[in-house]
């Protein structure tokens, strides 16, 4: 292969992390800039290009780089644009793929972070060789990337695969979601959802718990996991509820694409079996009989801190000139 | 085109209907045999071949036929088999595509009826030119066929797209489904589901209704529609509940594949706006904001009585030698 590398950009609200990656998913060089502070997106691209110059030189120059992939909030694969991302300062439609492609003279693809994670798993992770799987990313929200016939599902507009907003509770008591609707999966199974469960449980369940030593405003998913690891009953039940809820939801998702695997990624998965065991049980108890035993329920195969850059970079292998 | 026709087989529990179809979806000739009464599937294929012989001659012989498509319960596209269909007398795995291909010497594809309907709409119906849509078939159950990137979603095992079994009610009062689970969409929105809604409503709602003149065991979806057309309030509310429930479910389905359309087919759609208006309202009220105004909610473009054969035949254009 005369162009042995791809460039990945994990564009977050605060930081923009770049990595140069080879075909085996090894990160050869990285750099980063702040995402904020560039009112004009052209200045951001210029700052990025300047930060990239030295690391591109270390791998032999731009001619060794096949393409670039960007994982960004509201990144649209079809248009190459970021579309009105709430937590970025650029408003409206930002043609980020084209700007980077023009500046670096390489093909550039963009999508959202959960989709990038799915492509990353397929290229370097536990989904290598899989043609049908569903990636679930657990963070502030719940994201998803769906792969069918070896292709990411982008849908008619580039925004398919928002399983975090599937309504799983139709009751009047369903939790209010940031999207303005009620009962969305992510209000239960994101890191934020776990904290909501914890606060509710601490309020309504009189049992003692290590979590009562923490200011309710400062409880995090990680604190719940730590308490569970120390044998705390309430914390264990909070994580079990999270896993059960996610497992039930996934048993419905299987009806769409009959995937060979679900792959879970993100902070809450650090709870390991505290979440995954109840998840597996709920999935198996609720799955339609024809799919029984079909799908593996796996944790991401990518190193957490590198996963976002790896996922983004994976898009670069298939990027085409805009 | 030197082979201008395809052959379709709509294989039902009672009848097997065959049609020879041209590229515009015009049925040039049809024939039918009983599905039952052939303990050995080889005898069934032989009887079918003999029934087909004269109609194949009327279009110029087998050399004018590009391929054959079969829509059958539990038809598996990947294997060409019917897998343990409950309402057929052949048990276990039946290699029907291979048997027909060997006998007729043409390529043969098989899938289930809802998937065949989706391919039919894409080839001859309202989904011509669409790359991403979801077909919902309403009958005894609720079936579905999902098209992504212009391809039917078969999933890892050939059995993807069973949206009739998405659990839409998690409450203890959820309806029991034939699959052994509770709260499945089809217990509410199939023709059978409409009848269940009618019986429940007649029991708990004291208002007068034309439906009270019918023996509760003999109420059908069609009777409910007829009553609604005569201005019956209860019947109108039964259909509105059906449409609302289906519209809400579809607003969740959109999160998977962001389709450009949902296409509805089957007996209950004869209720027209009695179902479709509440369906549209519920869909629009519940859809995640990023998909607002995106998907069309359409009725099938295929003539009801021909649709199953047309759908099956459409598979024949792409059938390949097994």
mmCIF file of C-alpha atoms in Angstrom, chain B:
data_model
loop_
_atom_site.group_PDB
_atom_site.id
_atom_site.type_symbol
_atom_site.label_atom_id
_atom_site.label_comp_id
_atom_site.label_asym_id
_atom_site.label_seq_id
_atom_site.Cartn_x
_atom_site.Cartn_y
_atom_site.Cartn_z
ATOM 1 C CA UNK B 1 -34.098 -7.181 -22.735
ATOM 2 C CA UNK B 2 -33.979 -10.746 -24.068
ATOM 3 C CA UNK B 3 -35.672 -12.110 -20.962
ATOM 4 C CA UNK B 4 -38.583 -9.710 -20.412
ATOM 5 C CA UNK B 5 -40.461 -11.554 -17.645
ATOM 6 C CA UNK B 6 -40.185 -12.814 -14.093
ATOM 7 C CA UNK B 7 -42.230 -15.432 -12.305
ATOM 8 C CA UNK B 8 -43.729 -14.744 -8.876
ATOM 9 C CA UNK B 9 -45.109 -17.203 -6.347
ATOM 10 C CA UNK B 10 -47.210 -16.010 -3.412
ATOM 11 C CA UNK B 11 -47.119 -19.077 -1.192
ATOM 12 C CA UNK B 12 -49.852 -18.939 1.443
ATOM 13 C CA UNK B 13 -51.076 -21.516 3.911
ATOM 14 C CA UNK B 14 -54.038 -22.381 1.656
ATOM 15 C CA UNK B 15 -53.244 -21.281 -1.904
ATOM 16 C CA UNK B 16 -50.141 -20.893 -4.021
ATOM 17 C CA UNK B 17 -50.658 -18.170 -6.609
ATOM 18 C CA UNK B 18 -48.267 -17.790 -9.554
ATOM 19 C CA UNK B 19 -47.935 -14.833 -11.911
ATOM 20 C CA UNK B 20 -45.739 -13.977 -14.880
ATOM 21 C CA UNK B 21 -44.899 -10.277 -14.696
ATOM 22 C CA UNK B 22 -43.154 -7.786 -16.979
ATOM 23 C CA UNK B 23 -40.789 -4.980 -16.017
ATOM 24 C CA UNK B 24 -43.618 -2.489 -15.554
ATOM 25 C CA UNK B 25 -45.422 -4.728 -13.088
ATOM 26 C CA UNK B 26 -48.063 -5.918 -15.507
ATOM 27 C CA UNK B 27 -49.248 -9.455 -14.806
ATOM 28 C CA UNK B 28 -49.273 -11.300 -18.141
ATOM 29 C CA UNK B 29 -50.590 -14.668 -16.931
ATOM 30 C CA UNK B 30 -51.526 -16.351 -13.660
ATOM 31 C CA UNK B 31 -52.259 -19.789 -12.280
ATOM 32 C CA UNK B 32 -52.713 -21.318 -8.843
ATOM 33 C CA UNK B 33 -52.563 -24.605 -6.982
ATOM 34 C CA UNK B 34 -53.492 -25.619 -3.442
ATOM 35 C CA UNK B 35 -50.546 -25.395 -1.042
ATOM 36 C CA UNK B 36 -51.783 -28.255 1.127
ATOM 37 C CA UNK B 37 -52.118 -31.914 0.255
ATOM 38 C CA UNK B 38 -48.484 -32.481 -0.762
ATOM 39 C CA UNK B 39 -46.808 -34.276 2.125
ATOM 40 C CA UNK B 40 -43.628 -34.426 0.036
ATOM 41 C CA UNK B 41 -42.487 -30.979 -1.078
ATOM 42 C CA UNK B 42 -41.139 -32.534 -4.301
ATOM 43 C CA UNK B 43 -44.697 -33.421 -5.283
ATOM 44 C CA UNK B 44 -45.728 -29.825 -4.626
ATOM 45 C CA UNK B 45 -42.965 -28.489 -6.880
ATOM 46 C CA UNK B 46 -43.904 -30.993 -9.600
ATOM 47 C CA UNK B 47 -47.597 -30.012 -9.410
ATOM 48 C CA UNK B 48 -46.589 -26.339 -9.590
ATOM 49 C CA UNK B 49 -44.339 -26.943 -12.590
ATOM 50 C CA UNK B 50 -47.124 -28.704 -14.438
ATOM 51 C CA UNK B 51 -49.585 -25.897 -13.669
ATOM 52 C CA UNK B 52 -46.986 -23.372 -14.842
ATOM 53 C CA UNK B 53 -46.184 -25.077 -18.149
ATOM 54 C CA UNK B 54 -49.142 -23.718 -20.174
ATOM 55 C CA UNK B 55 -48.852 -20.138 -18.836
ATOM 56 C CA UNK B 56 -45.110 -20.110 -19.476
ATOM 57 C CA UNK B 57 -45.874 -21.166 -23.063
ATOM 58 C CA UNK B 58 -48.268 -18.217 -23.505
ATOM 59 C CA UNK B 59 -45.398 -15.759 -22.925
ATOM 60 C CA UNK B 60 -42.984 -17.557 -25.260
ATOM 61 C CA UNK B 61 -41.463 -20.308 -23.133
ATOM 62 C CA UNK B 62 -39.106 -20.523 -20.173
ATOM 63 C CA UNK B 63 -36.333 -18.706 -22.058
ATOM 64 C CA UNK B 64 -38.292 -15.448 -21.743
ATOM 65 C CA UNK B 65 -38.183 -15.673 -17.932
ATOM 66 C CA UNK B 66 -35.299 -13.995 -16.121
ATOM 67 C CA UNK B 67 -35.912 -15.572 -12.732
ATOM 68 C CA UNK B 68 -38.442 -16.530 -10.097
ATOM 69 C CA UNK B 69 -39.235 -14.937 -6.758
ATOM 70 C CA UNK B 70 -41.108 -16.596 -3.904
ATOM 71 C CA UNK B 71 -42.817 -14.879 -0.979
ATOM 72 C CA UNK B 72 -43.448 -17.484 1.703
ATOM 73 C CA UNK B 73 -43.808 -17.650 5.492
ATOM 74 C CA UNK B 74 -40.302 -17.920 7.036
ATOM 75 C CA UNK B 75 -38.703 -17.792 3.599
ATOM 76 C CA UNK B 76 -34.975 -17.220 4.108
ATOM 77 C CA UNK B 77 -33.252 -15.204 1.396
ATOM 78 C CA UNK B 78 -29.771 -16.401 2.333
ATOM 79 C CA UNK B 79 -30.434 -20.128 2.351
ATOM 80 C CA UNK B 80 -33.295 -20.337 -0.134
ATOM 81 C CA UNK B 81 -35.153 -22.399 2.457
ATOM 82 C CA UNK B 82 -38.473 -22.162 4.212
ATOM 83 C CA UNK B 83 -37.531 -22.605 7.867
ATOM 84 C CA UNK B 84 -40.133 -24.338 10.088
ATOM 85 C CA UNK B 85 -43.179 -22.371 8.982
ATOM 86 C CA UNK B 86 -45.964 -22.990 11.505
ATOM 87 C CA UNK B 87 -48.844 -22.947 8.992
ATOM 88 C CA UNK B 88 -47.286 -25.200 6.315
ATOM 89 C CA UNK B 89 -47.261 -28.975 6.446
ATOM 90 C CA UNK B 90 -43.555 -29.329 5.548
ATOM 91 C CA UNK B 91 -41.551 -29.462 8.742
ATOM 92 C CA UNK B 92 -37.986 -28.278 9.355
ATOM 93 C CA UNK B 93 -35.928 -26.737 6.564
ATOM 94 C CA UNK B 94 -37.390 -26.956 3.049
ATOM 95 C CA UNK B 95 -34.993 -25.984 0.188
ATOM 96 C CA UNK B 96 -37.781 -24.559 -1.951
ATOM 97 C CA UNK B 97 -35.699 -22.111 -4.028
ATOM 98 C CA UNK B 98 -33.302 -24.887 -5.053
ATOM 99 C CA UNK B 99 -36.132 -27.308 -5.858
ATOM 100 C CA UNK B 100 -37.837 -24.781 -8.158
ATOM 101 C CA UNK B 101 -34.517 -23.743 -9.678
ATOM 102 C CA UNK B 102 -33.603 -27.362 -10.439
ATOM 103 C CA UNK B 103 -37.016 -28.102 -11.907
ATOM 104 C CA UNK B 104 -37.515 -24.920 -13.971
ATOM 105 C CA UNK B 105 -33.829 -24.245 -14.778
ATOM 106 C CA UNK B 106 -34.064 -20.561 -13.822
ATOM 107 C CA UNK B 107 -32.583 -18.630 -10.852
ATOM 108 C CA UNK B 108 -34.946 -18.515 -7.860
ATOM 109 C CA UNK B 109 -34.989 -16.255 -4.760
ATOM 110 C CA UNK B 110 -37.174 -16.553 -1.686
ATOM 111 C CA UNK B 111 -38.050 -14.318 1.241
ATOM 112 C CA UNK B 112 -41.009 -13.719 3.528
ATOM 113 C CA UNK B 113 -44.155 -11.948 2.329
ATOM 114 C CA UNK B 114 -43.475 -8.579 3.989
ATOM 115 C CA UNK B 115 -39.987 -8.412 2.504
ATOM 116 C CA UNK B 116 -41.402 -9.396 -0.879
ATOM 117 C CA UNK B 117 -43.967 -6.603 -0.551
ATOM 118 C CA UNK B 118 -41.139 -4.104 0.067
ATOM 119 C CA UNK B 119 -39.257 -5.271 -3.029
ATOM 120 C CA UNK B 120 -42.539 -5.089 -4.951
ATOM 121 C CA UNK B 121 -43.104 -1.446 -3.945
ATOM 122 C CA UNK B 122 -39.515 -0.616 -4.875
ATOM 123 C CA UNK B 123 -39.835 -2.295 -8.273
ATOM 124 C CA UNK B 124 -43.372 -1.477 -9.345
ATOM 125 C CA UNK B 125 -45.038 0.657 -6.635
ATOM 126 C CA UNK B 126 -44.806 3.920 -4.702
ATOM 127 C CA UNK B 127 -41.204 3.262 -3.593
ATOM 128 C CA UNK B 128 -39.740 3.363 -7.117
ATOM 129 C CA UNK B 129 -36.536 5.380 -6.882
ATOM 130 C CA UNK B 130 -36.435 5.264 -3.078
ATOM 131 C CA UNK B 131 -33.290 3.998 -1.366
ATOM 132 C CA UNK B 132 -34.506 4.083 2.246
ATOM 133 C CA UNK B 133 -38.017 3.167 3.290
ATOM 134 C CA UNK B 134 -39.928 0.891 5.650
ATOM 135 C CA UNK B 135 -42.792 -1.287 4.472
ATOM 136 C CA UNK B 136 -45.409 -2.184 7.085
ATOM 137 C CA UNK B 137 -47.877 -4.949 6.205
ATOM 138 C CA UNK B 138 -51.039 -5.211 8.272
ATOM 139 C CA UNK B 139 -52.858 -8.535 8.229
ATOM 140 C CA UNK B 140 -53.361 -11.303 10.767
ATOM 141 C CA UNK B 141 -50.045 -10.032 12.121
ATOM 142 C CA UNK B 142 -47.881 -7.010 11.411
ATOM 143 C CA UNK B 143 -44.971 -7.644 9.056
ATOM 144 C CA UNK B 144 -42.239 -5.356 7.823
ATOM 145 C CA UNK B 145 -39.597 -5.035 5.164
ATOM 146 C CA UNK B 146 -36.826 -2.497 5.637
ATOM 147 C CA UNK B 147 -34.873 -1.074 2.727
ATOM 148 C CA UNK B 148 -31.556 0.671 3.422
ATOM 149 C CA UNK B 149 -29.275 1.997 0.674
ATOM 150 C CA UNK B 150 -31.579 0.400 -1.898
ATOM 151 C CA UNK B 151 -31.142 -3.063 -0.367
ATOM 152 C CA UNK B 152 -33.542 -5.117 1.684
ATOM 153 C CA UNK B 153 -32.247 -5.611 5.231
ATOM 154 C CA UNK B 154 -31.937 -9.373 5.773
ATOM 155 C CA UNK B 155 -29.575 -9.155 8.753
ATOM 156 C CA UNK B 156 -27.123 -11.761 9.914
ATOM 157 C CA UNK B 157 -29.493 -14.707 9.458
ATOM 158 C CA UNK B 158 -32.042 -13.666 6.810
ATOM 159 C CA UNK B 159 -34.752 -12.894 9.374
ATOM 160 C CA UNK B 160 -34.320 -9.166 10.009
ATOM 161 C CA UNK B 161 -37.300 -6.811 9.941
ATOM 162 C CA UNK B 162 -39.821 -8.215 12.391
ATOM 163 C CA UNK B 163 -41.181 -4.874 13.560
ATOM 164 C CA UNK B 164 -44.557 -6.397 14.389
ATOM 165 C CA UNK B 165 -42.872 -7.819 17.483
ATOM 166 C CA UNK B 166 -41.406 -4.586 18.798
ATOM 167 C CA UNK B 167 -42.743 -4.274 22.342
ATOM 168 C CA UNK B 168 -44.661 -1.001 22.526
ATOM 169 C CA UNK B 169 -46.286 -1.544 25.917
ATOM 170 C CA UNK B 170 -44.211 -2.545 28.946
ATOM 171 C CA UNK B 171 -47.090 -2.285 31.397
ATOM 172 C CA UNK B 172 -48.543 -5.294 33.212
ATOM 173 C CA UNK B 173 -51.772 -4.814 31.196
ATOM 174 C CA UNK B 174 -49.975 -5.228 27.867
ATOM 175 C CA UNK B 175 -51.617 -7.658 25.465
ATOM 176 C CA UNK B 176 -50.285 -11.196 25.178
ATOM 177 C CA UNK B 177 -48.834 -11.989 21.756
ATOM 178 C CA UNK B 178 -48.764 -15.277 19.853
ATOM 179 C CA UNK B 179 -44.964 -15.173 20.070
ATOM 180 C CA UNK B 180 -45.172 -15.746 23.836
ATOM 181 C CA UNK B 181 -44.187 -12.190 24.734
ATOM 182 C CA UNK B 182 -46.340 -9.237 25.763
ATOM 183 C CA UNK B 183 -47.074 -5.806 24.300
ATOM 184 C CA UNK B 184 -45.975 -6.529 20.706
ATOM 185 C CA UNK B 185 -47.091 -3.966 18.115
ATOM 186 C CA UNK B 186 -49.054 -6.602 16.213
ATOM 187 C CA UNK B 187 -51.338 -7.284 19.168
ATOM 188 C CA UNK B 188 -52.609 -3.709 18.669
ATOM 189 C CA UNK B 189 -52.288 -2.837 14.982
ATOM 190 C CA UNK B 190 -52.941 -6.017 13.004
ATOM 191 C CA UNK B 191 -56.442 -6.834 11.788
ATOM 192 C CA UNK B 192 -56.617 -9.162 14.782
ATOM 193 C CA UNK B 193 -55.416 -6.362 17.046
ATOM 194 C CA UNK B 194 -58.187 -4.087 15.816
ATOM 195 C CA UNK B 195 -60.701 -6.773 16.737
ATOM 196 C CA UNK B 196 -59.154 -7.071 20.216
ATOM 197 C CA UNK B 197 -59.441 -3.312 20.622
ATOM 198 C CA UNK B 198 -63.075 -3.499 19.501
ATOM 199 C CA UNK B 199 -63.969 -6.243 21.981
ATOM 200 C CA UNK B 200 -62.269 -4.384 24.839
ATOM 201 C CA UNK B 201 -63.986 -1.139 23.970
ATOM 202 C CA UNK B 202 -67.427 -2.726 23.614
ATOM 203 C CA UNK B 203 -66.950 -4.290 27.028
ATOM 204 C CA UNK B 204 -65.805 -1.162 28.870
ATOM 205 C CA UNK B 205 -67.491 1.690 27.021
ATOM 206 C CA UNK B 206 -71.260 1.982 27.556
ATOM 207 C CA UNK B 207 -72.009 4.056 24.447
ATOM 208 C CA UNK B 208 -74.253 2.603 21.746
ATOM 209 C CA UNK B 209 -72.519 1.239 18.655
ATOM 210 C CA UNK B 210 -73.429 -0.552 15.449
ATOM 211 C CA UNK B 211 -70.790 -3.087 16.452
ATOM 212 C CA UNK B 212 -73.051 -4.251 19.295
ATOM 213 C CA UNK B 213 -75.320 -5.790 16.652
ATOM 214 C CA UNK B 214 -72.524 -8.203 15.702
ATOM 215 C CA UNK B 215 -71.661 -11.339 17.675
ATOM 216 C CA UNK B 216 -68.369 -10.381 19.399
ATOM 217 C CA UNK B 217 -66.771 -13.531 17.988
ATOM 218 C CA UNK B 218 -67.636 -12.418 14.467
ATOM 219 C CA UNK B 219 -66.334 -8.853 14.552
ATOM 220 C CA UNK B 220 -63.699 -8.206 11.866
ATOM 221 C CA UNK B 221 -61.527 -5.245 10.968
ATOM 222 C CA UNK B 222 -63.726 -4.699 7.935
ATOM 223 C CA UNK B 223 -66.877 -4.514 10.091
ATOM 224 C CA UNK B 224 -65.202 -1.869 12.257
ATOM 225 C CA UNK B 225 -64.343 0.163 9.145
ATOM 226 C CA UNK B 226 -67.881 -0.172 7.802
ATOM 227 C CA UNK B 227 -69.327 1.044 11.102
ATOM 228 C CA UNK B 228 -66.930 3.994 11.167
ATOM 229 C CA UNK B 229 -67.968 4.910 7.624
ATOM 230 C CA UNK B 230 -71.560 5.037 8.878
ATOM 231 C CA UNK B 231 -70.509 7.541 11.538
ATOM 232 C CA UNK B 232 -70.222 5.134 14.463
ATOM 233 C CA UNK B 233 -68.269 6.880 17.255
ATOM 234 C CA UNK B 234 -66.857 3.794 18.917
ATOM 235 C CA UNK B 235 -65.712 2.300 15.642
ATOM 236 C CA UNK B 236 -64.076 5.604 14.712
ATOM 237 C CA UNK B 237 -62.232 5.642 18.045
ATOM 238 C CA UNK B 238 -61.087 2.034 17.612
ATOM 239 C CA UNK B 239 -59.507 2.888 14.272
ATOM 240 C CA UNK B 240 -58.063 6.134 15.650
ATOM 241 C CA UNK B 241 -56.403 4.184 18.487
ATOM 242 C CA UNK B 242 -54.976 1.774 15.902
ATOM 243 C CA UNK B 243 -53.570 4.613 13.811
ATOM 244 C CA UNK B 244 -52.184 6.474 16.827
ATOM 245 C CA UNK B 245 -50.467 3.361 18.140
ATOM 246 C CA UNK B 246 -48.925 2.615 14.751
ATOM 247 C CA UNK B 247 -47.873 6.240 14.223
ATOM 248 C CA UNK B 248 -46.114 6.357 17.592
ATOM 249 C CA UNK B 249 -44.343 3.073 16.847
ATOM 250 C CA UNK B 250 -43.219 4.344 13.436
ATOM 251 C CA UNK B 251 -41.826 7.504 15.048
ATOM 252 C CA UNK B 252 -39.504 5.158 16.953
ATOM 253 C CA UNK B 253 -38.704 3.091 13.853
ATOM 254 C CA UNK B 254 -37.539 6.261 12.074
ATOM 255 C CA UNK B 255 -34.650 6.491 14.564
ATOM 256 C CA UNK B 256 -33.079 3.415 12.994
ATOM 257 C CA UNK B 257 -32.925 4.157 9.333
ATOM 258 C CA UNK B 258 -34.290 7.677 8.856
ATOM 259 C CA UNK B 259 -36.450 6.488 5.958
ATOM 260 C CA UNK B 260 -37.867 8.774 3.292
ATOM 261 C CA UNK B 261 -41.166 6.919 3.558
ATOM 262 C CA UNK B 262 -43.244 4.430 5.476
ATOM 263 C CA UNK B 263 -45.514 2.405 3.205
ATOM 264 C CA UNK B 264 -48.571 0.702 4.655
ATOM 265 C CA UNK B 265 -50.263 -2.280 3.086
ATOM 266 C CA UNK B 266 -53.008 -4.732 3.974
ATOM 267 C CA UNK B 267 -56.652 -5.068 4.946
ATOM 268 C CA UNK B 268 -56.735 -2.487 7.754
ATOM 269 C CA UNK B 269 -55.450 0.225 5.379
ATOM 270 C CA UNK B 270 -58.857 0.006 3.662
ATOM 271 C CA UNK B 271 -60.027 2.114 6.610
ATOM 272 C CA UNK B 272 -58.141 4.946 4.868
ATOM 273 C CA UNK B 273 -58.142 8.241 6.757
ATOM 274 C CA UNK B 274 -59.865 6.662 9.764
ATOM 275 C CA UNK B 275 -56.470 5.101 10.452
ATOM 276 C CA UNK B 276 -54.087 7.264 8.411
ATOM 277 C CA UNK B 277 -55.056 10.672 9.833
ATOM 278 C CA UNK B 278 -54.494 9.689 13.496
ATOM 279 C CA UNK B 279 -51.374 7.814 12.355
ATOM 280 C CA UNK B 280 -49.942 10.951 10.701
ATOM 281 C CA UNK B 281 -50.794 13.094 13.715
ATOM 282 C CA UNK B 282 -49.227 10.684 16.202
ATOM 283 C CA UNK B 283 -46.138 10.304 14.000
ATOM 284 C CA UNK B 284 -45.643 14.050 13.702
ATOM 285 C CA UNK B 285 -46.341 14.654 17.391
ATOM 286 C CA UNK B 286 -43.817 12.031 18.495
ATOM 287 C CA UNK B 287 -41.017 12.150 15.919
ATOM 288 C CA UNK B 288 -37.595 13.398 17.084
ATOM 289 C CA UNK B 289 -37.183 17.005 15.878
ATOM 290 C CA UNK B 290 -34.304 16.248 13.511
ATOM 291 C CA UNK B 291 -36.595 13.981 11.441
ATOM 292 C CA UNK B 292 -39.598 16.326 11.410
ATOM 293 C CA UNK B 293 -41.275 16.499 8.015
ATOM 294 C CA UNK B 294 -38.799 13.964 6.635
ATOM 295 C CA UNK B 295 -40.756 10.779 5.959
ATOM 296 C CA UNK B 296 -43.827 10.426 3.792
ATOM 297 C CA UNK B 297 -46.549 8.172 5.210
ATOM 298 C CA UNK B 298 -47.972 6.377 2.182
ATOM 299 C CA UNK B 299 -50.401 3.668 1.241
ATOM 300 C CA UNK B 300 -49.169 0.857 -0.981
ATOM 301 C CA UNK B 301 -49.201 1.580 -4.705
ATOM 302 C CA UNK B 302 -49.953 -2.017 -5.637
ATOM 303 C CA UNK B 303 -53.385 -3.427 -6.295
ATOM 304 C CA UNK B 304 -54.306 -5.403 -3.163
ATOM 305 C CA UNK B 305 -55.153 -8.738 -4.733
ATOM 306 C CA UNK B 306 -52.114 -8.663 -7.052
ATOM 307 C CA UNK B 307 -49.636 -7.210 -4.569
ATOM 308 C CA UNK B 308 -48.365 -10.462 -3.080
ATOM 309 C CA UNK B 309 -47.605 -12.027 -6.471
ATOM 310 C CA UNK B 310 -46.084 -8.770 -7.741
ATOM 311 C CA UNK B 311 -43.898 -8.496 -4.653
ATOM 312 C CA UNK B 312 -42.701 -12.079 -5.004
ATOM 313 C CA UNK B 313 -42.061 -11.642 -8.714
ATOM 314 C CA UNK B 314 -39.953 -8.532 -8.087
ATOM 315 C CA UNK B 315 -37.366 -10.708 -6.340
ATOM 316 C CA UNK B 316 -36.993 -12.614 -9.591
ATOM 317 C CA UNK B 317 -35.207 -9.752 -11.374
ATOM 318 C CA UNK B 318 -32.213 -10.029 -9.076
ATOM 319 C CA UNK B 319 -32.322 -13.781 -8.436
ATOM 320 C CA UNK B 320 -29.059 -15.551 -9.047
ATOM 321 C CA UNK B 321 -28.245 -19.191 -9.624
ATOM 322 C CA UNK B 322 -28.041 -20.888 -6.246
#
